[in-house]
XYZ file of C-alpha atoms in Angstrom:
694
model
C 54.394 71.103 114.990
C 55.978 69.643 111.884
C 54.147 70.479 108.597
C 54.217 68.802 105.232
C 57.720 69.805 104.198
C 60.302 67.120 103.935
C 62.677 67.415 106.931
C 65.812 67.291 104.855
C 68.787 69.678 105.231
C 71.996 70.241 103.177
C 75.422 69.567 104.581
C 77.360 72.896 104.643
C 74.387 74.613 103.075
C 71.032 76.387 103.608
C 67.429 75.282 103.196
C 64.312 77.475 103.608
C 61.120 76.434 105.302
C 57.771 78.112 105.707
C 56.575 78.604 109.294
C 52.788 79.016 109.817
C 51.930 81.082 112.930
C 48.417 80.864 114.456
C 47.699 83.946 116.463
C 43.984 83.862 117.236
C 44.143 86.551 119.961
C 46.024 89.056 117.764
C 49.148 89.436 119.890
C 51.696 92.080 118.852
C 54.774 90.479 120.489
C 58.080 89.997 118.729
C 59.215 86.523 118.104
C 62.574 84.692 117.972
C 62.939 81.325 116.229
C 66.153 79.413 117.176
C 67.688 76.189 118.387
C 66.716 77.064 121.981
C 68.941 80.089 122.757
C 68.395 83.639 121.520
C 70.097 84.239 118.193
C 72.158 87.465 118.180
C 73.298 89.240 115.024
C 75.367 88.372 113.173
C 74.365 84.850 114.026
C 76.532 82.904 116.527
C 76.532 79.365 117.765
C 76.274 80.627 121.363
C 74.138 83.270 123.160
C 75.154 86.588 124.634
C 76.851 87.885 121.485
C 79.938 85.665 121.788
C 81.257 83.490 119.038
C 82.322 79.942 119.668
C 85.051 80.432 117.003
C 88.381 79.101 118.167
C 87.375 78.476 121.783
C 86.318 82.066 122.455
C 83.200 81.360 124.498
C 83.654 77.839 125.831
C 85.674 78.862 128.832
C 84.366 76.250 131.326
C 85.761 73.097 129.820
C 89.168 71.836 128.903
C 88.135 69.948 125.784
C 86.089 72.100 123.382
C 85.638 69.563 120.586
C 82.661 67.630 122.085
C 80.737 70.852 122.683
C 81.547 72.170 119.151
C 80.323 68.910 117.639
C 76.868 69.673 119.099
C 76.702 73.071 117.508
C 75.782 71.881 114.015
C 72.615 73.798 113.297
C 72.137 77.563 112.763
C 68.811 79.318 112.298
C 68.006 82.631 110.665
C 64.424 84.031 110.597
C 64.089 85.847 107.337
C 63.745 89.649 107.765
C 64.643 89.481 111.536
C 66.153 92.609 113.061
C 68.484 92.762 116.026
C 67.251 94.324 119.253
C 68.577 94.707 122.692
C 72.077 94.757 124.066
C 72.897 91.215 122.784
C 71.231 91.668 119.355
C 68.393 89.117 119.624
C 67.018 88.585 116.188
C 63.193 89.150 116.094
C 60.323 89.808 113.825
C 57.090 91.512 114.974
C 53.848 89.682 114.792
C 51.318 91.215 112.400
C 48.323 90.576 114.797
C 46.627 88.686 112.030
C 44.958 85.432 113.083
C 47.279 83.472 110.649
C 50.635 84.619 109.180
C 53.695 83.048 107.637
C 57.394 83.537 108.142
C 60.389 81.980 106.452
C 63.146 80.235 108.479
C 66.571 79.465 107.007
C 68.428 76.523 108.503
C 72.147 75.976 107.996
C 73.438 72.451 108.616
C 77.113 71.931 109.187
C 76.983 68.130 109.149
C 75.573 65.198 107.226
C 73.686 62.056 108.434
C 70.569 61.606 110.527
C 70.513 64.150 113.348
C 67.930 65.813 115.598
C 67.675 69.281 117.109
C 65.321 71.278 119.223
C 63.774 74.307 117.632
C 62.153 76.901 119.813
C 59.674 79.752 119.221
C 60.011 82.541 121.826
C 57.736 85.547 122.274
C 59.225 88.738 123.669
C 57.029 91.539 124.761
C 60.103 92.915 126.641
C 63.551 92.304 125.172
C 65.028 92.253 128.659
C 62.883 89.295 129.659
C 65.290 86.424 129.345
C 62.679 84.026 130.746
C 60.186 84.966 127.950
C 57.447 82.418 127.157
C 58.652 79.889 124.576
C 57.685 76.552 123.122
C 60.017 73.959 121.666
C 59.970 70.648 119.845
C 62.702 68.188 118.766
C 62.818 67.520 114.996
C 64.647 64.794 113.116
C 66.408 65.738 109.918
C 67.934 63.842 107.063
C 70.682 65.283 104.842
C 71.874 65.980 101.428
C 75.684 65.678 101.219
C 78.109 68.368 99.953
C 81.460 67.855 98.406
C 85.029 69.008 98.836
C 85.823 71.445 96.034
C 89.529 71.674 95.220
C 91.268 74.908 94.540
C 93.940 75.452 91.846
C 95.613 78.730 92.808
C 98.374 80.009 90.561
C 100.071 83.371 90.886
C 100.856 85.664 88.020
C 104.382 84.251 87.833
C 103.122 80.744 87.326
C 103.842 79.413 90.827
C 101.347 78.076 93.276
C 100.475 80.376 96.172
C 97.872 81.330 98.821
C 95.077 83.776 97.984
C 91.865 85.082 99.516
C 88.485 83.895 98.376
C 84.900 85.151 98.903
C 82.387 82.498 97.957
C 78.670 83.430 97.678
C 75.529 81.688 96.371
C 72.668 83.309 94.440
C 70.980 84.329 97.764
C 74.242 86.151 98.855
C 75.015 83.549 101.527
C 78.756 83.482 102.259
C 80.547 80.039 102.454
C 81.535 78.805 104.872
C 79.091 80.913 107.089
C 81.132 83.403 109.106
C 79.330 82.533 112.399
C 80.325 78.862 112.023
C 84.003 79.288 111.365
C 87.050 78.213 113.307
C 90.621 79.490 112.725
C 92.186 79.713 110.221
C 88.805 80.873 108.777
C 87.785 83.906 110.843
C 84.202 84.909 111.689
C 84.773 88.650 111.181
C 85.967 88.428 107.566
C 83.916 87.431 104.520
C 86.988 85.879 102.862
C 88.823 82.691 103.574
C 92.504 82.053 102.677
C 93.366 78.926 100.682
C 96.529 77.553 99.119
C 96.823 75.741 95.865
C 95.721 72.113 96.482
C 93.494 72.937 99.407
C 89.678 72.864 99.425
C 86.440 74.315 100.550
C 83.300 72.197 101.299
C 80.244 73.278 99.294
C 76.788 71.871 98.448
C 75.956 71.398 94.827
C 74.884 74.616 93.117
C 76.163 77.799 91.460
C 78.502 80.240 93.164
C 80.240 83.507 92.642
C 83.946 83.335 93.547
C 86.052 86.452 94.113
C 89.736 85.899 94.309
C 92.463 88.358 95.329
C 95.939 88.608 96.765
C 96.186 92.162 97.976
C 96.072 95.604 96.284
C 98.769 94.853 93.711
C 96.369 92.332 92.121
C 93.242 92.669 90.034
C 90.105 91.171 91.588
C 89.126 87.997 89.866
C 85.391 87.210 89.635
C 83.960 84.012 88.223
C 80.746 82.007 88.365
C 81.244 78.309 89.101
C 78.937 75.347 89.217
C 79.486 72.657 91.743
C 77.944 69.291 91.002
C 78.586 65.981 89.300
C 81.851 66.284 87.402
C 82.458 69.837 88.741
C 84.477 69.795 91.951
C 87.382 72.195 91.268
C 87.854 75.912 91.020
C 90.704 77.203 88.889
C 92.203 80.596 89.746
C 94.996 82.294 87.735
C 95.794 85.473 89.628
C 96.550 88.682 87.645
C 98.736 91.487 88.824
C 98.451 95.037 87.685
C 101.802 95.837 89.286
C 104.735 93.962 90.744
C 106.861 96.386 92.838
C 109.462 93.656 93.395
C 110.589 94.181 89.764
C 111.978 97.452 91.033
C 113.185 96.019 94.365
C 110.269 97.008 96.537
C 108.927 94.593 99.107
C 105.902 95.226 101.250
C 105.182 94.859 105.002
C 102.642 95.666 107.554
C 104.228 96.747 110.820
C 101.118 96.505 113.007
C 98.814 93.459 113.067
C 97.459 91.411 115.965
C 96.785 87.765 116.655
C 94.352 88.596 119.580
C 92.144 91.275 120.945
C 89.514 93.513 119.310
C 87.874 91.253 116.671
C 90.238 88.415 117.431
C 89.457 86.240 120.390
C 90.411 87.231 123.858
C 89.292 84.443 126.256
C 90.488 81.995 127.284
C 93.170 81.153 124.766
C 93.413 84.822 123.722
C 93.820 84.637 120.032
C 95.228 82.610 117.211
C 98.604 81.154 116.602
C 101.363 81.800 113.993
C 99.813 79.031 111.753
C 96.779 81.210 111.242
C 98.505 84.607 111.058
C 100.957 83.485 108.334
C 98.031 82.390 106.225
C 96.675 85.943 106.279
C 100.088 87.467 105.489
C 100.621 85.060 102.548
C 97.134 85.581 101.293
C 97.641 89.369 101.070
C 101.032 89.082 99.316
C 102.998 90.676 102.205
C 106.701 89.998 102.609
C 106.742 91.013 106.337
C 103.997 90.859 108.881
C 104.756 92.302 112.336
C 102.440 90.587 114.873
C 102.369 92.807 117.922
C 101.403 91.386 121.334
C 99.539 93.959 123.462
C 97.429 94.343 126.625
C 94.361 92.106 126.209
C 96.430 89.144 125.028
C 99.749 89.817 126.707
C 100.133 86.838 128.984
C 99.149 84.288 126.354
C 100.455 85.646 123.132
C 103.936 86.527 124.505
C 104.789 82.843 124.236
C 105.158 83.288 120.499
C 107.964 85.899 120.820
C 111.334 84.428 119.818
C 113.261 87.461 118.753
C 113.494 85.879 115.304
C 111.493 85.852 112.075
C 109.617 82.745 110.989
C 107.637 81.433 108.123
C 105.557 78.679 109.739
C 104.723 75.616 107.627
C 101.165 75.250 106.347
C 99.318 73.609 109.244
C 96.232 74.023 111.530
C 96.632 75.288 115.022
C 93.771 73.105 116.341
C 93.009 70.315 113.893
C 90.805 68.581 116.478
C 88.498 71.556 116.566
C 88.336 71.647 112.769
C 87.392 68.046 112.770
C 84.657 68.689 115.392
C 83.361 71.474 113.154
C 83.103 69.112 110.077
C 85.800 71.057 108.208
C 87.896 68.954 105.871
C 90.639 71.488 105.183
C 94.014 69.767 104.730
C 96.814 72.432 104.704
C 99.117 72.428 101.707
C 102.399 74.205 101.398
C 103.278 76.190 98.215
C 106.593 77.279 96.561
C 105.887 80.879 97.592
C 105.290 80.307 101.246
C 108.759 81.271 102.326
C 108.359 84.702 100.722
C 106.152 85.789 103.579
C 107.487 86.013 107.156
C 106.207 86.850 110.598
C 108.053 88.707 113.323
C 106.471 88.900 116.820
C 107.095 92.134 118.669
C 105.171 94.463 121.019
C 102.580 97.242 121.014
C 102.545 99.203 124.236
C 98.756 99.378 124.371
C 96.822 98.614 127.486
C 99.935 99.502 129.502
C 100.385 102.424 131.973
C 101.868 104.690 129.305
C 99.217 103.976 126.651
C 97.419 107.303 126.918
C 100.648 109.025 126.059
C 100.462 107.216 122.722
C 100.540 103.604 121.769
C 104.146 102.442 120.963
C 105.103 100.021 118.240
C 108.347 98.237 119.271
C 110.180 96.493 116.491
C 113.216 94.033 116.386
C 113.226 93.404 120.107
C 115.657 90.991 121.660
C 113.726 91.147 125.049
C 109.964 91.802 125.209
C 109.704 92.393 128.933
C 110.701 95.818 130.324
C 113.409 95.406 132.956
C 112.285 94.526 136.446
C 108.648 94.022 135.515
C 106.415 91.043 136.087
C 103.059 92.550 135.200
C 101.879 95.062 132.576
C 101.118 97.413 135.484
C 104.805 97.585 136.359
C 105.843 99.288 133.055
C 106.576 103.085 132.961
C 103.648 105.503 132.834
C 105.213 107.617 130.043
C 106.974 106.518 126.851
C 110.480 107.981 126.710
C 111.982 105.433 129.145
C 110.564 102.608 126.948
C 111.947 104.043 123.767
C 115.366 104.374 125.392
C 115.175 100.676 126.471
C 114.200 99.663 122.936
C 117.078 101.565 121.365
C 119.571 99.994 123.858
C 118.778 96.544 122.594
C 119.046 97.507 118.921
C 115.357 97.836 118.279
C 113.221 100.614 116.894
C 110.333 102.422 118.490
C 107.562 104.621 117.170
C 103.941 105.535 117.533
C 100.903 103.562 116.291
C 97.814 104.865 114.496
C 99.466 108.271 114.684
C 96.464 110.497 113.735
C 94.368 109.322 116.704
C 93.798 112.319 119.020
C 95.219 114.771 116.508
C 92.128 115.462 114.462
C 91.244 119.187 114.251
C 88.656 121.181 112.364
C 91.002 122.364 109.616
C 91.318 120.419 106.384
C 94.429 122.286 105.341
C 97.972 120.849 105.050
C 99.793 122.035 106.946
C 97.500 123.611 109.522
C 98.279 125.223 112.906
C 95.440 124.202 115.093
C 96.575 122.618 118.390
C 95.148 119.101 118.624
C 93.281 117.917 121.709
C 95.582 114.959 122.275
C 92.608 113.065 123.606
C 93.358 109.657 122.218
C 96.298 107.195 121.760
C 98.114 108.352 118.603
C 101.508 110.135 118.292
C 101.101 112.251 121.407
C 104.347 112.176 123.221
C 106.379 111.838 119.993
C 106.611 115.660 119.839
C 108.654 115.479 123.033
C 110.558 112.231 122.253
C 111.970 113.402 118.900
C 113.854 116.162 120.632
C 115.731 113.524 122.641
C 116.455 111.450 119.502
C 114.475 108.409 120.589
C 111.442 108.286 118.233
C 112.264 106.441 115.071
C 108.939 106.512 113.240
C 105.237 107.223 113.268
C 102.791 104.662 111.891
C 99.898 105.747 109.684
C 97.683 105.036 106.711
C 95.005 103.847 109.083
C 93.730 107.100 110.668
C 92.741 110.457 109.109
C 95.420 111.417 106.663
C 95.482 115.124 107.485
C 96.056 114.470 111.226
C 98.887 112.056 110.337
C 100.633 114.253 107.780
C 100.199 117.574 109.573
C 102.191 116.583 112.674
C 104.778 114.774 110.574
C 105.271 117.789 108.332
C 105.777 120.076 111.350
C 108.390 117.843 112.828
C 110.222 117.562 109.492
C 110.127 121.355 109.186
C 111.916 121.525 112.548
C 114.646 119.335 111.139
C 113.666 115.997 112.794
C 114.133 113.064 110.437
C 111.393 110.754 111.493
C 109.805 108.204 109.162
C 106.127 107.730 108.339
C 105.435 103.982 107.827
C 102.277 102.134 106.800
C 100.276 99.993 109.107
C 96.830 98.465 109.402
C 96.237 97.775 113.146
C 94.330 94.686 112.050
C 91.902 93.586 113.403
C 91.282 96.574 115.615
C 90.925 99.666 113.490
C 89.814 97.217 110.753
C 89.112 93.544 110.545
C 88.971 93.676 106.752
C 92.477 92.208 106.100
C 96.127 92.819 107.007
C 98.106 95.146 104.661
C 95.347 97.715 104.068
C 98.055 100.145 105.107
C 101.583 99.077 104.188
C 105.202 100.105 103.605
C 107.327 99.217 100.531
C 111.008 98.953 101.285
C 113.652 98.872 98.669
C 116.192 96.020 98.894
C 118.666 94.267 96.559
C 117.041 90.898 97.334
C 113.719 89.665 98.640
C 113.798 89.662 102.491
C 114.207 86.084 103.742
C 114.929 84.825 107.220
C 116.455 87.063 109.869
C 119.091 88.633 107.635
C 116.394 89.714 105.214
C 114.153 91.014 107.956
C 116.943 93.039 109.458
C 117.718 94.560 106.044
C 114.009 95.367 105.503
C 113.562 97.058 108.860
C 116.903 98.932 108.607
C 116.020 100.396 105.245
C 112.481 101.161 106.540
C 114.065 103.305 109.288
C 116.580 104.902 106.903
C 113.697 106.036 104.687
C 114.322 103.901 101.736
C 110.626 103.349 101.518
C 107.211 104.684 100.610
C 103.878 103.938 102.281
C 100.210 103.876 101.508
C 97.280 101.709 100.548
C 99.174 99.697 97.975
C 97.134 101.120 95.117
C 99.786 103.737 94.139
C 103.536 103.129 93.843
C 106.628 105.372 93.633
C 108.877 102.937 91.844
C 111.580 105.520 91.280
C 111.996 108.916 93.056
C 115.179 110.989 93.054
C 116.315 114.592 93.622
C 119.404 115.362 91.573
C 119.910 111.620 91.420
C 119.625 111.039 95.181
C 116.815 108.767 96.389
C 115.087 108.888 99.729
C 117.318 107.156 102.297
C 120.454 108.270 100.467
C 122.824 110.979 101.641
C 121.491 114.517 101.503
C 121.618 116.532 98.267
C 123.961 119.489 98.822
C 123.764 122.788 97.043
C 126.327 125.564 97.524
C 123.607 128.099 97.148
C 119.878 128.457 96.389
C 118.928 126.989 93.045
C 116.821 124.563 91.071
C 116.825 120.848 91.586
C 115.784 118.116 89.226
C 113.172 115.651 90.426
C 112.460 112.465 88.397
C 110.024 109.750 89.423
C 108.338 106.706 88.011
C 104.777 106.475 89.450
C 102.072 103.901 88.948
C 98.553 103.845 90.315
C 95.350 102.066 89.525
C 91.746 103.258 89.611
C 88.805 101.329 88.243
C 88.247 102.582 84.639
C 84.941 104.204 85.576
C 83.372 104.876 88.971
C 81.184 102.010 90.337
C 78.708 101.963 93.209
C 81.389 100.373 95.333
C 84.033 103.005 94.481
C 81.577 105.838 94.905
C 80.706 104.543 98.402
C 84.403 104.665 99.271
C 84.753 108.236 97.850
C 81.668 109.374 99.784
C 83.261 108.322 103.074
C 84.682 111.523 104.502
C 86.348 110.074 107.571
C 89.747 111.063 106.064
C 91.247 107.608 105.924
C 93.471 106.229 103.130
C 92.121 104.932 99.874
C 93.031 105.886 96.271
C 89.387 106.633 95.361
C 89.720 109.857 97.349
C 92.401 110.996 94.768
C 90.164 110.462 91.747
C 89.599 113.696 89.782
C 85.866 113.974 89.062
C 84.702 110.908 87.178
C 87.969 110.525 85.226
C 90.618 107.908 85.668
C 93.175 110.559 86.613
C 94.648 111.789 89.818
C 97.311 114.280 90.906
C 100.889 113.503 91.958
C 101.829 116.398 94.222
C 105.299 117.755 94.912
C 105.601 118.618 98.556
C 108.382 120.934 99.755
C 108.542 121.702 103.474
C 104.914 120.576 103.862
C 103.541 122.737 101.035
C 102.252 121.259 97.768
C 104.229 123.485 95.356
C 103.469 121.666 92.023
C 101.462 118.765 90.727
C 101.316 116.510 87.706
C 98.233 114.702 86.382
C 98.608 110.905 86.194
C 96.387 108.426 84.394
C 95.769 105.745 87.040
C 95.701 102.846 84.514
C 98.239 100.708 86.323
C 101.014 101.593 83.929
C 104.210 103.241 85.320
C 104.484 106.876 84.149
C 107.483 109.239 84.264
C 106.855 112.364 86.403
C 109.308 115.372 86.461
C 109.541 118.549 88.461
C 112.130 121.356 88.655
C 111.508 123.388 91.803
C 113.640 126.253 92.960
C 114.857 125.858 96.565
C 115.832 129.019 98.372
C 116.786 127.315 101.656
C 117.502 123.889 103.103
C 114.389 121.807 102.569
C 112.803 118.339 102.525
C 111.161 117.173 99.312
C 108.630 114.406 98.855
C 105.805 113.133 96.520
C 102.342 112.182 97.532
C 98.999 111.065 96.038
C 96.398 112.266 98.502
C 95.162 109.563 100.840
C 96.920 106.825 98.826
C 100.622 107.079 98.850
C 103.559 109.150 100.165
C 107.293 108.892 99.702
C 109.876 109.372 102.414
C 111.559 112.832 101.947
C 114.801 113.550 100.195
C 116.707 116.174 102.216
C 118.444 119.025 100.487
C 121.064 121.158 102.294
C 121.581 124.652 100.900
C 124.774 126.449 101.883
C 125.402 123.912 104.635
C 122.555 125.023 106.808
C 120.184 122.708 108.719
C 116.519 122.464 107.789
C 114.614 125.121 109.720
C 111.757 125.444 107.321
C 109.075 127.187 109.262
C 108.741 129.355 112.334
C 105.043 128.496 112.509
C 105.906 124.829 112.607
C 108.323 125.410 115.502
C 105.689 127.446 117.296
C 103.083 124.675 116.723
C 105.395 122.029 118.132
C 106.284 124.233 121.145
C 102.652 124.847 121.933
C 101.934 121.153 121.625
C 104.457 120.402 124.335
C 102.573 122.526 126.799
C 99.242 121.055 125.714
C 100.607 117.555 126.089
C 101.910 118.252 129.615
C 98.519 119.623 130.645
C 96.676 116.597 129.283
C 99.106 113.727 130.000
C 101.029 114.555 133.132
C 98.065 113.940 135.455
C 98.025 110.400 134.179
C 101.623 109.632 135.073
C 102.815 107.749 138.081
C 103.707 110.200 140.897
C 107.244 108.800 141.164
C 107.895 109.453 137.474
C 106.549 113.038 137.160
C 109.802 114.792 138.078
C 111.827 112.951 135.401
C 109.092 113.522 132.818
C 108.929 117.208 133.683
C 112.673 117.498 132.880
C 112.191 115.755 129.579
C 109.356 118.075 128.619
C 111.490 121.094 129.669
C 114.212 119.768 127.274
C 111.626 119.603 124.488
C 110.488 123.175 125.166
C 114.096 124.429 125.065
C 114.691 122.568 121.835
C 111.761 124.098 120.031
C 112.662 127.492 121.384
C 116.171 127.133 119.847
C 114.707 125.841 116.593
C 112.299 128.797 116.515
C 115.167 131.266 116.846
C 116.993 129.620 113.990
C 114.004 129.709 111.652
C 113.781 132.848 109.516
C 110.733 131.831 107.444
C 107.120 132.010 108.604
């Protein structure tokens, strides 16, 4: 029944109401208070744990707008906890004869409206037909206003940035559960360009602005009300790698699957993806179509790069959702580009390792109509990619290679029980694996296998990826590569230059919080020709390195440091409670020297003078934050054969791989795969004989 409170809501805002519960028999049931359907957690506009965002749940109708228009009210029972497989939000009754609860109501729209509110008692969370009572209420509204955004980059030009908007009660605006693309329900942030807006009720807000890890986080308190309807943001960089010719890219992001939407439209369009890439300050975003979205998303493949204009993919749905966003282009839009390519994931060969296929001209493997027609192991796919001028490598490379040892390098044989760089240990011996992708799985697992292959003389690149929004839905570019070019990569020519230099090794990778702006061995940079020494001797290493830690640890940074899952973040490199970290010199997989660096965002010179007794590879790293590609040094004209134990490790891995992966292959392909594995065994046996160092 209605009480004495005024039935008035706030457009695009929250109001709290007291709910009086009479329980004369002292029942101990749990209760759910909603608009008539169980409310899962986090809240959704539809039951069964689905989100209505961007058509994801409304599969039974052609036109979604009229249904979305009806989904204007969201309820949250204060203190409710999720229970059951679909996360029904409930609070337990106290058994008191009278008790009070607080209900929060979010209204998307303005104007006179009515809605049913239902109270459901659940003695058994599986009882979908639990007893309930409902009543229709009429509500009036307080209007909100469009708050304009002035977004200026550090160079004075307008741009796109990310924003997290919260009120004093920690509510996020717009509410994640009520979002449609380009605002995504699994992210707290929204992306807005200069001249665009966000709709907010009057009140006070905390606004966090950012544009990727090269920027300082901006935090300001703003008041929205009469005469205050604009938020001004001037972004501040702590570093601009482009000053030294470095341009960032993420080689592994998705527009569908995992946290993105799978049914029925299977994801979002380039208009939404480019907003994410621009808002994170990336030059290149590789959008990979894969299994769950293959038949829908493959329409966006063109074999070309693009920088879509600022627009909405479904403006009619935005209008139905009472969103007033009007897209606005900025002078910096063209500096970010998308390239649609392929991840071999959800395909027959996937358990041999997920493949990232870049710079494709054709995305369908020859003579295939369905995913199921593709090969059941990876080497044939890598050969096909190379034949069309593309590049192939392995995604989330540490998956399945985690062992008990925390040493680098270590010699434990991995289980190969997941979808990382499994078959790469075979494929490199055939010359068909161009790279492994990391910075998104445990660092030791990624680096250990890479180091062993480098020690055997294989020149494979480690590149940075995010696997957004699967490994993380936080944001694209959490793992990234920085590629050195004479000019900013623009259009197809710029993309080709970027990916070519990425494969050559004229790059470093990491979390974007540490940067190797210069790195040379006897004046040769990574990606250059080898350094040659007539005999064993000392080399001169010079580098310019910049990194940034918060001046003192904070609860947020300490939470990151306490996370021991081994993934990449510069906080893991912090020495004690100081603002310093170590830049390590790695020779043939061994950290042979280190220099302490103040991570204050300022570039610092770093120098080393190691003695090399044999042909070697040389690199710099900041643990779990950044890694250079190696510079290769030939001594007395000999190939790199840096470690017998590395060759033995790789050789043992071939046998382990065959035992684990061959039972998963198509019967008709086993014979060819067996020959390829025998070739790998013979290659490592030869390398082992040529290695004279343990």
